[in-house]
CSV table of C-alpha atoms in Angstrom, one decimal:
chain,number,residue,atom,x,y,z
A,1,MET,CA,9.2,3.0,52.2
A,2,SER,CA,7.9,6.5,51.6
A,3,LEU,CA,6.0,7.4,48.4
A,4,ARG,CA,8.9,9.6,47.3
A,5,LYS,CA,11.5,6.8,47.6
A,6,LEU,CA,9.1,4.4,45.8
A,7,GLY,CA,8.6,7.0,43.0
A,8,LEU,CA,12.4,7.3,42.6
A,9,PHE,CA,12.5,3.6,42.0
A,10,VAL,CA,9.4,3.1,39.9
A,11,VAL,CA,9.8,6.0,37.5
A,12,PRO,CA,13.2,4.9,36.1
A,13,VAL,CA,11.9,1.3,35.8
A,14,LEU,CA,8.8,2.4,33.8
A,15,ALA,CA,11.0,4.6,31.6
A,16,ILE,CA,13.3,1.6,30.7
A,17,VAL,CA,10.3,-0.6,30.0
A,18,ALA,CA,8.6,2.0,27.9
A,19,GLY,CA,11.8,2.7,26.0
A,20,ALA,CA,12.2,-1.0,25.3
A,21,ALA,CA,8.6,-1.3,24.1
A,22,TRP,CA,8.9,1.8,21.9
A,23,SER,CA,12.1,0.6,20.2
A,24,ARG,CA,10.6,-2.8,19.5
A,25,SER,CA,7.5,-1.3,18.0
A,26,THR,CA,9.3,1.2,15.8
A,27,ALA,CA,11.6,-1.5,14.5
A,28,GLN,CA,8.6,-3.5,13.4
A,29,HIS,CA,7.3,-0.6,11.4
A,30,GLN,CA,10.4,-0.2,9.3
A,31,PRO,CA,10.0,-1.4,5.7
A,32,VAL,CA,11.8,-4.7,5.0
A,33,TYR,CA,13.6,-4.4,1.7
A,34,SER,CA,14.6,-7.3,-0.5
A,35,ASP,CA,18.3,-8.3,-0.9
A,36,THR,CA,18.4,-6.0,-4.0
A,37,GLY,CA,17.2,-3.0,-2.0
A,38,GLY,CA,13.9,-2.8,-3.8
A,39,ALA,CA,10.3,-3.4,-2.7
A,40,PRO,CA,9.9,-6.8,-1.1
A,41,HIS,CA,8.8,-9.7,-3.3
A,42,PHE,CA,5.5,-11.3,-2.4
A,43,THR,CA,3.2,-14.1,-3.6
A,44,LEU,CA,-0.5,-13.9,-2.7
A,45,ILE,CA,-3.8,-15.5,-3.9
A,46,ASP,CA,-6.2,-13.6,-6.1
A,47,LEU,CA,-10.0,-13.7,-5.8
A,48,ASN,CA,-10.2,-16.6,-8.2
A,49,GLY,CA,-7.8,-18.8,-6.2
A,50,LYS,CA,-4.8,-18.2,-8.5
A,51,GLU,CA,-1.3,-17.4,-7.3
A,52,PHE,CA,-0.2,-13.8,-8.0
A,53,ASP,CA,3.6,-13.3,-8.0
A,54,SER,CA,4.8,-9.7,-7.6
A,55,SER,CA,7.6,-10.4,-10.1
A,56,GLN,CA,5.1,-10.0,-12.8
A,57,LEU,CA,4.9,-6.3,-11.9
A,58,LYS,CA,8.6,-5.8,-12.8
A,59,GLY,CA,9.0,-2.8,-15.1
A,60,SER,CA,5.7,-1.3,-14.2
A,61,VAL,CA,4.8,1.7,-11.9
A,62,VAL,CA,2.8,0.1,-9.1
A,63,VAL,CA,0.3,1.4,-6.7
A,64,LEU,CA,0.2,-1.2,-3.9
A,65,ASP,CA,-2.8,-0.4,-1.8
A,66,LEU,CA,-3.2,-2.2,1.5
A,67,TRP,CA,-6.9,-1.9,2.4
A,68,ALA,CA,-9.8,-3.7,4.2
A,69,THR,CA,-13.4,-4.4,3.4
A,70,TRP,CA,-14.5,-2.9,6.8
A,71,CYS,CA,-12.4,0.3,6.5
A,72,ALA,CA,-14.5,3.3,5.4
A,73,PRO,CA,-11.6,5.4,4.3
A,74,CYS,CA,-10.3,2.5,2.2
A,75,ILE,CA,-13.7,2.2,0.5
A,76,ALA,CA,-13.7,6.0,-0.1
A,77,ASP,CA,-10.4,5.6,-2.0
A,78,ILE,CA,-11.8,3.0,-4.5
A,79,PRO,CA,-13.1,5.5,-7.1
A,80,MET,CA,-9.7,7.3,-7.1
A,81,PHE,CA,-7.9,4.0,-7.7
A,82,ASN,CA,-10.4,3.1,-10.5
A,83,ARG,CA,-9.7,6.5,-12.2
A,84,LEU,CA,-5.9,6.1,-11.8
A,85,GLN,CA,-6.0,2.6,-13.3
A,86,GLU,CA,-8.2,3.8,-16.2
A,87,LYS,CA,-6.0,6.8,-16.9
A,88,TYR,CA,-2.5,5.4,-16.4
A,89,GLY,CA,-3.1,1.6,-16.9
A,90,PRO,CA,-2.7,1.8,-20.7
A,91,ARG,CA,0.7,3.5,-20.0
A,92,GLY,CA,2.1,1.0,-17.6
A,93,LEU,CA,0.5,1.6,-14.2
A,94,LYS,CA,-0.7,-1.4,-12.2
A,95,VAL,CA,-3.0,-0.8,-9.2
A,96,VAL,CA,-2.8,-3.9,-6.9
A,97,ALA,CA,-4.8,-4.0,-3.7
A,98,PRO,CA,-4.3,-6.8,-1.2
A,99,ALA,CA,-7.3,-6.9,1.2
A,100,MET,CA,-5.9,-7.1,4.7
A,101,GLN,CA,-7.7,-8.6,7.7
A,102,SER,CA,-10.8,-9.1,5.4
A,103,GLY,CA,-11.3,-12.9,5.3
A,104,TRP,CA,-11.3,-15.0,2.2
A,105,ALA,CA,-12.3,-14.5,-1.4
A,106,GLN,CA,-16.0,-15.1,-0.7
A,107,ASP,CA,-15.9,-12.3,1.9
A,108,ILE,CA,-14.1,-9.8,-0.3
A,109,LYS,CA,-15.8,-10.4,-3.7
A,110,PRO,CA,-19.1,-8.7,-2.7
A,111,ILE,CA,-17.3,-5.5,-1.9
A,112,VAL,CA,-15.3,-5.7,-5.1
A,113,GLU,CA,-18.6,-6.1,-7.1
A,114,LYS,CA,-20.5,-3.5,-5.1
A,115,TYR,CA,-17.9,-0.8,-5.7
A,116,GLY,CA,-16.9,-1.9,-9.2
A,117,MET,CA,-13.2,-2.2,-8.4
A,118,LYS,CA,-11.3,-2.3,-11.8
A,119,TYR,CA,-7.9,-3.3,-10.6
A,120,THR,CA,-6.2,-6.4,-9.2
A,121,ILE,CA,-7.5,-7.5,-5.8
A,122,LEU,CA,-5.5,-10.0,-3.7
A,123,ILE,CA,-6.0,-11.7,-0.4
A,124,GLY,CA,-3.4,-10.2,2.0
A,125,ASP,CA,-1.7,-12.2,4.7
A,126,GLU,CA,0.5,-11.7,7.7
A,127,LYS,CA,3.7,-12.1,5.8
A,128,LEU,CA,2.8,-9.2,3.5
A,129,ALA,CA,2.0,-7.1,6.6
A,130,GLU,CA,5.5,-7.8,7.9
A,131,GLN,CA,7.1,-6.9,4.5
A,132,TYR,CA,5.0,-3.8,4.0
A,133,PRO,CA,4.4,-2.5,7.6
A,134,TYR,CA,1.4,-0.4,8.3
A,135,ILE,CA,0.0,1.3,11.4
A,136,GLY,CA,-3.5,1.8,10.0
A,137,LEU,CA,-5.4,1.3,6.8
A,138,PRO,CA,-5.4,2.4,4.0
A,139,THR,CA,-1.6,2.4,3.5
A,140,THR,CA,-0.5,2.7,-0.1
A,141,PHE,CA,3.0,2.2,-1.5
A,142,LEU,CA,4.0,3.8,-4.9
A,143,ILE,CA,6.7,1.6,-6.5
A,144,GLY,CA,8.7,2.8,-9.5
A,145,ARG,CA,9.6,0.8,-12.5
A,146,ASP,CA,13.0,0.2,-11.0
A,147,GLY,CA,11.3,-1.8,-8.2
A,148,ASN,CA,12.0,0.7,-5.5
A,149,ILE,CA,9.4,2.2,-3.1
A,150,ALA,CA,9.1,5.8,-4.2
A,151,LYS,CA,6.5,6.9,-1.6
A,152,LYS,CA,4.3,5.6,1.2
A,153,PHE,CA,0.9,7.2,1.7
A,154,ILE,CA,-0.8,6.6,5.1
A,155,GLY,CA,-4.5,7.1,5.6
A,156,THR,CA,-7.1,9.3,3.9
A,157,ILE,CA,-8.4,12.6,5.1
A,158,PRO,CA,-12.2,13.0,4.6
A,159,ASP,CA,-13.1,15.5,2.0
A,160,LYS,CA,-9.5,15.7,0.8
A,161,GLU,CA,-9.7,12.7,-1.7
A,162,GLY,CA,-9.1,15.1,-4.7
A,163,GLU,CA,-5.9,16.4,-3.1
A,164,LYS,CA,-4.7,12.8,-2.5
A,165,GLU,CA,-5.5,11.9,-6.1
A,166,GLY,CA,-3.6,14.9,-7.4
A,167,GLU,CA,-0.6,14.0,-5.3
A,168,PHE,CA,-0.8,10.4,-6.7
A,169,GLU,CA,-0.8,11.8,-10.2
A,170,ARG,CA,2.1,14.1,-9.6
A,171,GLU,CA,4.1,11.3,-8.1
A,172,ILE,CA,3.3,9.0,-11.0
A,173,GLU,CA,4.4,11.7,-13.4
A,174,ARG,CA,7.4,12.5,-11.3
A,175,LEU,CA,8.7,9.0,-11.6
A,176,GLY,CA,9.1,9.9,-15.3
A,177,THR,CA,8.1,6.5,-16.4
A,178,VAL,CA,4.4,7.0,-17.4
A,179,ARG,CA,4.3,8.7,-20.8
A,180,SER,CA,1.7,11.3,-21.6
A,181,LYS,CA,1.4,9.9,-25.1
A,182,PRO,CA,2.0,6.4,-26.2
A,183,LEU,CA,5.2,6.0,-28.3
A,184,ASP,CA,4.6,5.3,-32.0
A,185,ALA,CA,7.2,2.5,-32.3
A,186,GLY,CA,6.4,1.9,-36.0
A,187,ARG,CA,7.2,5.3,-37.3
A,188,HIS,CA,10.7,6.7,-38.1
A,189,HIS,CA,11.3,10.3,-38.9
């Protein structure tokens, strides 16, 4: 068989195999929504060994940050998430950060302490990775009070953290659920 005839056979076969592999991989990276159409429910363990159920986030704006202890861009985002939690936490924002592919609590705690993480840290698992697919870390989901994913942020660009933080703030404000001033529920005019 000549090389030309062999090429006429091999190229289409490779195209079919590559197409099948591509369609399978892209299907795995589509978010899995719950039966209600919102962000998927999850249950994970926190760093103290207690169960954390995502249903306790209901009614809050949530920054769900998938990160890893060995991921330099993830570590670079920690000060931003601390500032967001400090600024918007009193007004209903919850920053929740499952550590993916990072071991157990004893492996994660030193990083949390070293960088002074002021938000909820959980131990991520394979099920969460299936529910909230990511190609790389960090991957962050912004979830509205209605429980729907409003935006997905992928990665961090070095020296652009300020821009990313500004975009987070705009998106949090855009959701229209974080008030600039607390309501004074006791006063009537």
